[in-house]
Protein backbone atom coordinates (compact mmCIF):
# COMPACT_ATOMS: atom_id res chain seq x y z
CA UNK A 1 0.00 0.00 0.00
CA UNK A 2 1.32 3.39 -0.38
CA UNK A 3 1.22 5.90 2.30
CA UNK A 4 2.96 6.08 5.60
CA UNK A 5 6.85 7.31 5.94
CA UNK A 6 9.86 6.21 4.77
CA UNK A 7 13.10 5.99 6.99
CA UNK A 8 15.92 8.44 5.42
CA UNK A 9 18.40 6.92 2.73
CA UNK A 10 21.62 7.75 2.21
CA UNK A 11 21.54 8.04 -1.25
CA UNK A 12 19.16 10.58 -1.22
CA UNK A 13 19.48 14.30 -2.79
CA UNK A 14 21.30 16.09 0.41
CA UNK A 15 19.27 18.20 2.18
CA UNK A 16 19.55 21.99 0.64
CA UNK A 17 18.23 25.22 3.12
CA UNK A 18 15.63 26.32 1.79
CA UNK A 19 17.14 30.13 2.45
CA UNK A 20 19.32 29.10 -0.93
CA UNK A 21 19.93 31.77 -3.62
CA UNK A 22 17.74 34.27 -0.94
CA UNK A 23 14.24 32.01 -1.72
CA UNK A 24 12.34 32.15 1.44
CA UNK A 25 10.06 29.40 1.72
CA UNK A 26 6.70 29.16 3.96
CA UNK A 27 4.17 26.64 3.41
CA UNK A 28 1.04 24.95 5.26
CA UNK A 29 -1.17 22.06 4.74
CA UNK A 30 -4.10 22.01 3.26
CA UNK A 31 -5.88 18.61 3.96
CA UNK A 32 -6.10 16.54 1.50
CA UNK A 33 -6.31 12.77 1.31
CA UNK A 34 -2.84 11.32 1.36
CA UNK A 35 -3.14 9.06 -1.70
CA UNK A 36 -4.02 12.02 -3.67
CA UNK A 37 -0.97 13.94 -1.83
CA UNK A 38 -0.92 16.73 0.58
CA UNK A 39 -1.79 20.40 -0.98
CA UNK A 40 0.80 22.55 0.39
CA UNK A 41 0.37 26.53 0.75
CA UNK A 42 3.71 28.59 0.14
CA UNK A 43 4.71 32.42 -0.17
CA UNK A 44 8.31 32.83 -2.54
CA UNK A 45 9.54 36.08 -3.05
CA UNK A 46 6.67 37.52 -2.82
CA UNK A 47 4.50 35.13 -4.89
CA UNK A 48 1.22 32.75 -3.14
CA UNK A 49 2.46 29.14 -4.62
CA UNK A 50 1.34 26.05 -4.13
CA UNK A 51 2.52 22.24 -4.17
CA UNK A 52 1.31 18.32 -4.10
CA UNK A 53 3.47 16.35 -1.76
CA UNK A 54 3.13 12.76 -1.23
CA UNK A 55 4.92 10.90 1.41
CA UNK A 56 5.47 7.38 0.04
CA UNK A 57 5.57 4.41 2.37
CA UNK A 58 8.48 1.96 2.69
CA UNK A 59 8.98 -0.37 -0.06
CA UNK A 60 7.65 2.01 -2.83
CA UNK A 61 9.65 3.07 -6.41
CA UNK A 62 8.56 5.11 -8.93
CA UNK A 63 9.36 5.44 -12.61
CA UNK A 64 9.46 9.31 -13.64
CA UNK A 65 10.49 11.71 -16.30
CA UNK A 66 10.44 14.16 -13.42
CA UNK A 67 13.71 17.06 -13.33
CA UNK A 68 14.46 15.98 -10.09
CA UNK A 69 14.79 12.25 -9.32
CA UNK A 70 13.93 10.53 -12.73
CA UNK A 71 14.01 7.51 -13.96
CA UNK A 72 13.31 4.18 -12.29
CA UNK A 73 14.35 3.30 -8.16
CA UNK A 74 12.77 3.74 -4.79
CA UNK A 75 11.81 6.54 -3.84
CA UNK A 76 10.57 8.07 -0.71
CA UNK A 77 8.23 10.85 -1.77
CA UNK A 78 6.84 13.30 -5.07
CA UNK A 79 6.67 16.69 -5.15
CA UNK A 80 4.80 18.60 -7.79
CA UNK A 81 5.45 22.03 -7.25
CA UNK A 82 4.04 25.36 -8.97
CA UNK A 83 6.57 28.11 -9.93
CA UNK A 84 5.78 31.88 -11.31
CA UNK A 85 5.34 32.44 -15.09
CA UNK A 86 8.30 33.06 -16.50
CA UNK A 87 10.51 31.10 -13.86
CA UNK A 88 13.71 32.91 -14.12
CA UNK A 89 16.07 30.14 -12.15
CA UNK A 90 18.23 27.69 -14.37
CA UNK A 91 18.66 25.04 -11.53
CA UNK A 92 15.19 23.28 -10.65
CA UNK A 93 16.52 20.62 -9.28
CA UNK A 94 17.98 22.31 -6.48
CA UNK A 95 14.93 24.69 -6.42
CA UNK A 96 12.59 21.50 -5.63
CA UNK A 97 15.10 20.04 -3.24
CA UNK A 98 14.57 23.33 -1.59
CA UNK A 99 11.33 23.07 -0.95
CA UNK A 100 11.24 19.25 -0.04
CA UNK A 101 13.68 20.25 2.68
CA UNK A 102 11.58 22.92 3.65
CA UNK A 103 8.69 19.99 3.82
CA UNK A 104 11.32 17.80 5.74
CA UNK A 105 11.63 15.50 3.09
CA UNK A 106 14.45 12.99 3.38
CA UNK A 107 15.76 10.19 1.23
CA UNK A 108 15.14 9.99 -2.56
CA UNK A 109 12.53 11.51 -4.23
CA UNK A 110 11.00 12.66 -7.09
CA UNK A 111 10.52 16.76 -7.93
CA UNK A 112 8.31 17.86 -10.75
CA UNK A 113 7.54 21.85 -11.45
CA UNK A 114 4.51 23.37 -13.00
CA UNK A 115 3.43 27.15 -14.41
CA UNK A 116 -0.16 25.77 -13.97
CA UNK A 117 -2.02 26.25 -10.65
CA UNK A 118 -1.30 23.31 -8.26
CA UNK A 119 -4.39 23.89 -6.30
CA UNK A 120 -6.95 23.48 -9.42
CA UNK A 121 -5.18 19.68 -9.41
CA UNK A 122 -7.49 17.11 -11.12
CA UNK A 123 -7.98 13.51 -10.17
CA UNK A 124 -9.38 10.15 -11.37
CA UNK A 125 -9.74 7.22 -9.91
CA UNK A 126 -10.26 3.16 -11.63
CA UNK A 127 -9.94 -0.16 -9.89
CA UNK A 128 -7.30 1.22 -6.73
CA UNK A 129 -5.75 3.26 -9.28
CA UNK A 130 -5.51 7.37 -8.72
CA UNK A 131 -4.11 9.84 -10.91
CA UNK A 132 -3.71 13.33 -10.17
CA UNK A 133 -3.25 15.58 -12.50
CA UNK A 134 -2.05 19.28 -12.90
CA UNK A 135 -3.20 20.80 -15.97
CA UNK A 136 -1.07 23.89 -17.90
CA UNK A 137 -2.00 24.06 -21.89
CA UNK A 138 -0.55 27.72 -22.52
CA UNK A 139 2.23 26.17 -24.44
CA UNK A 140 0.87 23.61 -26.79
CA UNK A 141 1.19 21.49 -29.51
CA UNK A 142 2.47 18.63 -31.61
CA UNK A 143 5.07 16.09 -30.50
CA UNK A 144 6.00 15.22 -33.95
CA UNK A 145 6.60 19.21 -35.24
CA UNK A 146 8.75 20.94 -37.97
CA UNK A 147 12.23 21.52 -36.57
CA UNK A 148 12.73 24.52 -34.73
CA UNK A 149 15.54 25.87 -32.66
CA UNK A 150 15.31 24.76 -28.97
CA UNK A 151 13.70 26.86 -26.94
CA UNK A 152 15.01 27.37 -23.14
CA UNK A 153 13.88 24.56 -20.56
CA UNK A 154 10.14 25.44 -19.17
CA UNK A 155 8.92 23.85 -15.84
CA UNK A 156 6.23 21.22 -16.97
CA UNK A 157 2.93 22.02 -17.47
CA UNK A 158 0.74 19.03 -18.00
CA UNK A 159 2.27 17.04 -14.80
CA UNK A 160 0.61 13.47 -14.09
CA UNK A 161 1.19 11.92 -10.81
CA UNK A 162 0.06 7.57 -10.55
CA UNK A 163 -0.12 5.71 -7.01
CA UNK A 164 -1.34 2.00 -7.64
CA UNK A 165 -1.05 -0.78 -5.15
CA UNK A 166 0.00 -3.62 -7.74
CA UNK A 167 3.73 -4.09 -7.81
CA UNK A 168 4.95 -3.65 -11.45
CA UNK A 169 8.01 -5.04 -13.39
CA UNK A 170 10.80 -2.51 -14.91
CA UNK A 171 8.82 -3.02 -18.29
CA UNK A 172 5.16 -2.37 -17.52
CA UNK A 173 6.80 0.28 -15.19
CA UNK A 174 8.04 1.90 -18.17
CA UNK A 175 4.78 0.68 -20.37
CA UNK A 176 2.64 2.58 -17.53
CA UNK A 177 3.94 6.05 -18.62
CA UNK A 178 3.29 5.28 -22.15
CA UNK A 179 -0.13 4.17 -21.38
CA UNK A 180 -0.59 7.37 -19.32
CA UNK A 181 0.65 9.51 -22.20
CA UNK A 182 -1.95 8.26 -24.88
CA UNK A 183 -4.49 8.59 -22.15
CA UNK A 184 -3.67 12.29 -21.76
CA UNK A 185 -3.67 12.56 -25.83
CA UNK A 186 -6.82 11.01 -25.83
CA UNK A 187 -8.13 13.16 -23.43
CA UNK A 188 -6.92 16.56 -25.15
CA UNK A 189 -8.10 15.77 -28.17
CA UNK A 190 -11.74 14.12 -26.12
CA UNK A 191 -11.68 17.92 -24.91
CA UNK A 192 -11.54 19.95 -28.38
CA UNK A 193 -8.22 20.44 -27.90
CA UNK A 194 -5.37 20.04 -31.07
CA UNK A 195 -2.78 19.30 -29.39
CA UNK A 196 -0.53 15.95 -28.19
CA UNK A 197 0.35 17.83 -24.79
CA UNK A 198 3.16 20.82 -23.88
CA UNK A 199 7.16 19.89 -24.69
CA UNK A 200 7.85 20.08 -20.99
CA UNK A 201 4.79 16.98 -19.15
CA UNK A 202 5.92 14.60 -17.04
CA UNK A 203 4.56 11.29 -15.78
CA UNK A 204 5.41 9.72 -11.93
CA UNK A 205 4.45 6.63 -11.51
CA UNK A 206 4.74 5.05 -7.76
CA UNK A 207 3.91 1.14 -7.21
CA UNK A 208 5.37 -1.30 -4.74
CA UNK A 209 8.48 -2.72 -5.50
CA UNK A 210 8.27 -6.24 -7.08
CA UNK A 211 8.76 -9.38 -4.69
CA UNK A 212 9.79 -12.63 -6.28
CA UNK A 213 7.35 -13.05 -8.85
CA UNK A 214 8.45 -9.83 -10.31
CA UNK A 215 5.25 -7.87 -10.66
CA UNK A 216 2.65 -7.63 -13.28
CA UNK A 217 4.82 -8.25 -16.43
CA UNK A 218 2.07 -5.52 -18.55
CA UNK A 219 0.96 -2.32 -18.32
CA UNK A 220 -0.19 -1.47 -21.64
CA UNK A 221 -3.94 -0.18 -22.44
CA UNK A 222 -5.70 -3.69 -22.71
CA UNK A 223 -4.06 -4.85 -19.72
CA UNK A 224 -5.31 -5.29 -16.47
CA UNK A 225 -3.73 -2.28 -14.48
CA UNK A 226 -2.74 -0.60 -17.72
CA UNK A 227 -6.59 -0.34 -18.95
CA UNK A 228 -7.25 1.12 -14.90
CA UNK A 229 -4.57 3.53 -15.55
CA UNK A 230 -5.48 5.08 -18.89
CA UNK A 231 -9.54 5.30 -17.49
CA UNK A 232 -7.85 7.03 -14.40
CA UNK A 233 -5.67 9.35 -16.48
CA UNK A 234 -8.28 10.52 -19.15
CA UNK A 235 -10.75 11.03 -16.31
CA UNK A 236 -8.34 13.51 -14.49
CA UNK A 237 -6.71 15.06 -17.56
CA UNK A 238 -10.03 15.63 -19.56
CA UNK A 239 -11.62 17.34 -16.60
CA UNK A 240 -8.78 19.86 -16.39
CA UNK A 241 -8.32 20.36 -20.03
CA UNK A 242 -11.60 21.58 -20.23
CA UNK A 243 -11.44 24.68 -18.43
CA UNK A 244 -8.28 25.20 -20.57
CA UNK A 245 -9.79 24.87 -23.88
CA UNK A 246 -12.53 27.20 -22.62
CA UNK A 247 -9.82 29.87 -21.88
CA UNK A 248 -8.06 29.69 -25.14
C-alpha cells in the first residue's frame, strides 16, 4: 500500500536550506487525502504558490520523467510544485530540493515543477488506481513538429502523478507512462483540444516494489492495471483540459 513514511536513505538528494539563492520558503497544509498527496500553501519572493506532496511508504519506487529524481528506483516521496510564469532560475533541481527540505523531506525523491495552478489539481480514480493531474495548456502542440531551434527549458505544465497498489516489473513500469501519455492525448483531443500535450509533461508513476514473482509483467492499455490507468488518467486530464480549452 502506499502511504505512511519512509526511513531516510543515504543516497538521497542532500538536504539543501531552503534560504538558498535568498528564496524564502513558507508553506502549510491544506488537507487533503494522502493518496491524492498533501496540498501545500507557500509564499516565494513575494509570490502565493502552491505544491502536491506525497509521502510514500516503505517499499515504494517510482518510474518518472520528473527534473528531479527521474528515472526508475525507490523513492521516498513526489513533489509537484508550482513556480511563477516566466521562472527565471536555471537550476530546478535544487529549487525542488529546496522546498522538499523545507517539507522535511528525506531520502530519494522525485521533484516535478509546473506554471499551472497546483491547487486546481485534477484527479481520477479506476480499480485502486488514482491519478492526479495538474493541468497547464498555454504552451501547446504537436510532439511530432517541424524543426525549430530549442527553446530554453520550461517547468512542466501538463504534470501526471500515478499511485497504484499492484507491484509492477521494470517493463510495464516503463509501459505505464506510455499508457498514461496516450491517455492524456486522448483526453486533449476528447476535450476539443489540437494538441498531443506541452514539450515540458511529465509522468510519476509510484507502485510497490516487485517481490519474487516480479510484478505484473504488462501495463499497456488492454491490460489489467494498464486499462485502470489510462480510465484514471483521461478522467483527471479531460476534466482539467476543459477549463483550458474554454480559456483559449
Amino acid at each position: 500500500m502506499i502511504g505512511g513514511a519512509r526511513q531516510p536513505r543515504e543516497d538521497g538528494p542532500p538536504p539543501v536550506p531552503p534560504s538558498h539563492q535568498g528564496c524564502a520558503i513558507r508553506s502549510v497544509r491544506v488537507h487533503l487525502p494522502a493518496q491524492r498527496g498533501e496540498l501545500r500553501d507557500r509564499h516565494e519572493d513575494g509570490h502565493h504558490l502552491h505544491h502536491l506532496v506525497w509521502r510514500l511508504g516503505p517499499g515504494v519506487r517510482v518510474c518518472s520523467s520528473a527534473v528531479l529524481g527521474g528515472g526508475i528506483g525507490p523513492r521516498a516521496w513526489i513533489l509537484n510544485a508550482q513556480v511563477p510564469g516566466g521562472y527565471p532560475r536555471l537550476d530546478p533541481d535544487r529549487h525542488l530540493a529546496e522546498i522538499a527540505a523545507s517539507e522535511g523531506l528525506t531520502g530519494p525523491g522525485a521533484g516535478l515543477m509546473t506554471a499551472a495552478d497546483v491547487a486546481a489539481y485534477t484527479t481520477g480514480h479506476d480499480g485502486g488506481v488514482t491519478a492526479t493531474v495538474t493541468t497547464g495548456l498555454g504552451v501547446r502542440g504537436w510532439a511530432a513538429a517541424p524543426d525549430v531551434d530549442c527553446l530554453p527549458h520550461r517547468p512542466g505544465t501538463v504534470n501526471i502523478v500515478l499511485t497504484l497498489p499492484a507491484a509492477l516489473s521494470d517493463a510495464a513500469l516503463v509501459n505505464a507512462v506510455a499508457t498514461a501519455t496516450e491517455a492524456k492525448v486522448q483526453a486533449l483531443l476528447d476535450a476539443g483540444l489540437d494538441c498531443s500535450g506541452t514539450p515540458t509533461d511529465a509522468v510519476c508513476v509510484a507502485a510497490p516494489e516487485p517481490g519474487p514473482d516480479g510484478g505484473e509483467p504488462f501495463a499497456g492499455p488492454r491490460s489489467t492495471w494498464g486499462a485502470r490507468i489510462a480510465r484514471a488518467v483521461h478522467t483527471a486530464v479531460l476534466a482539467g483540459a476543459r477549463p483550458a480549452r474554454d480559456l483559449s
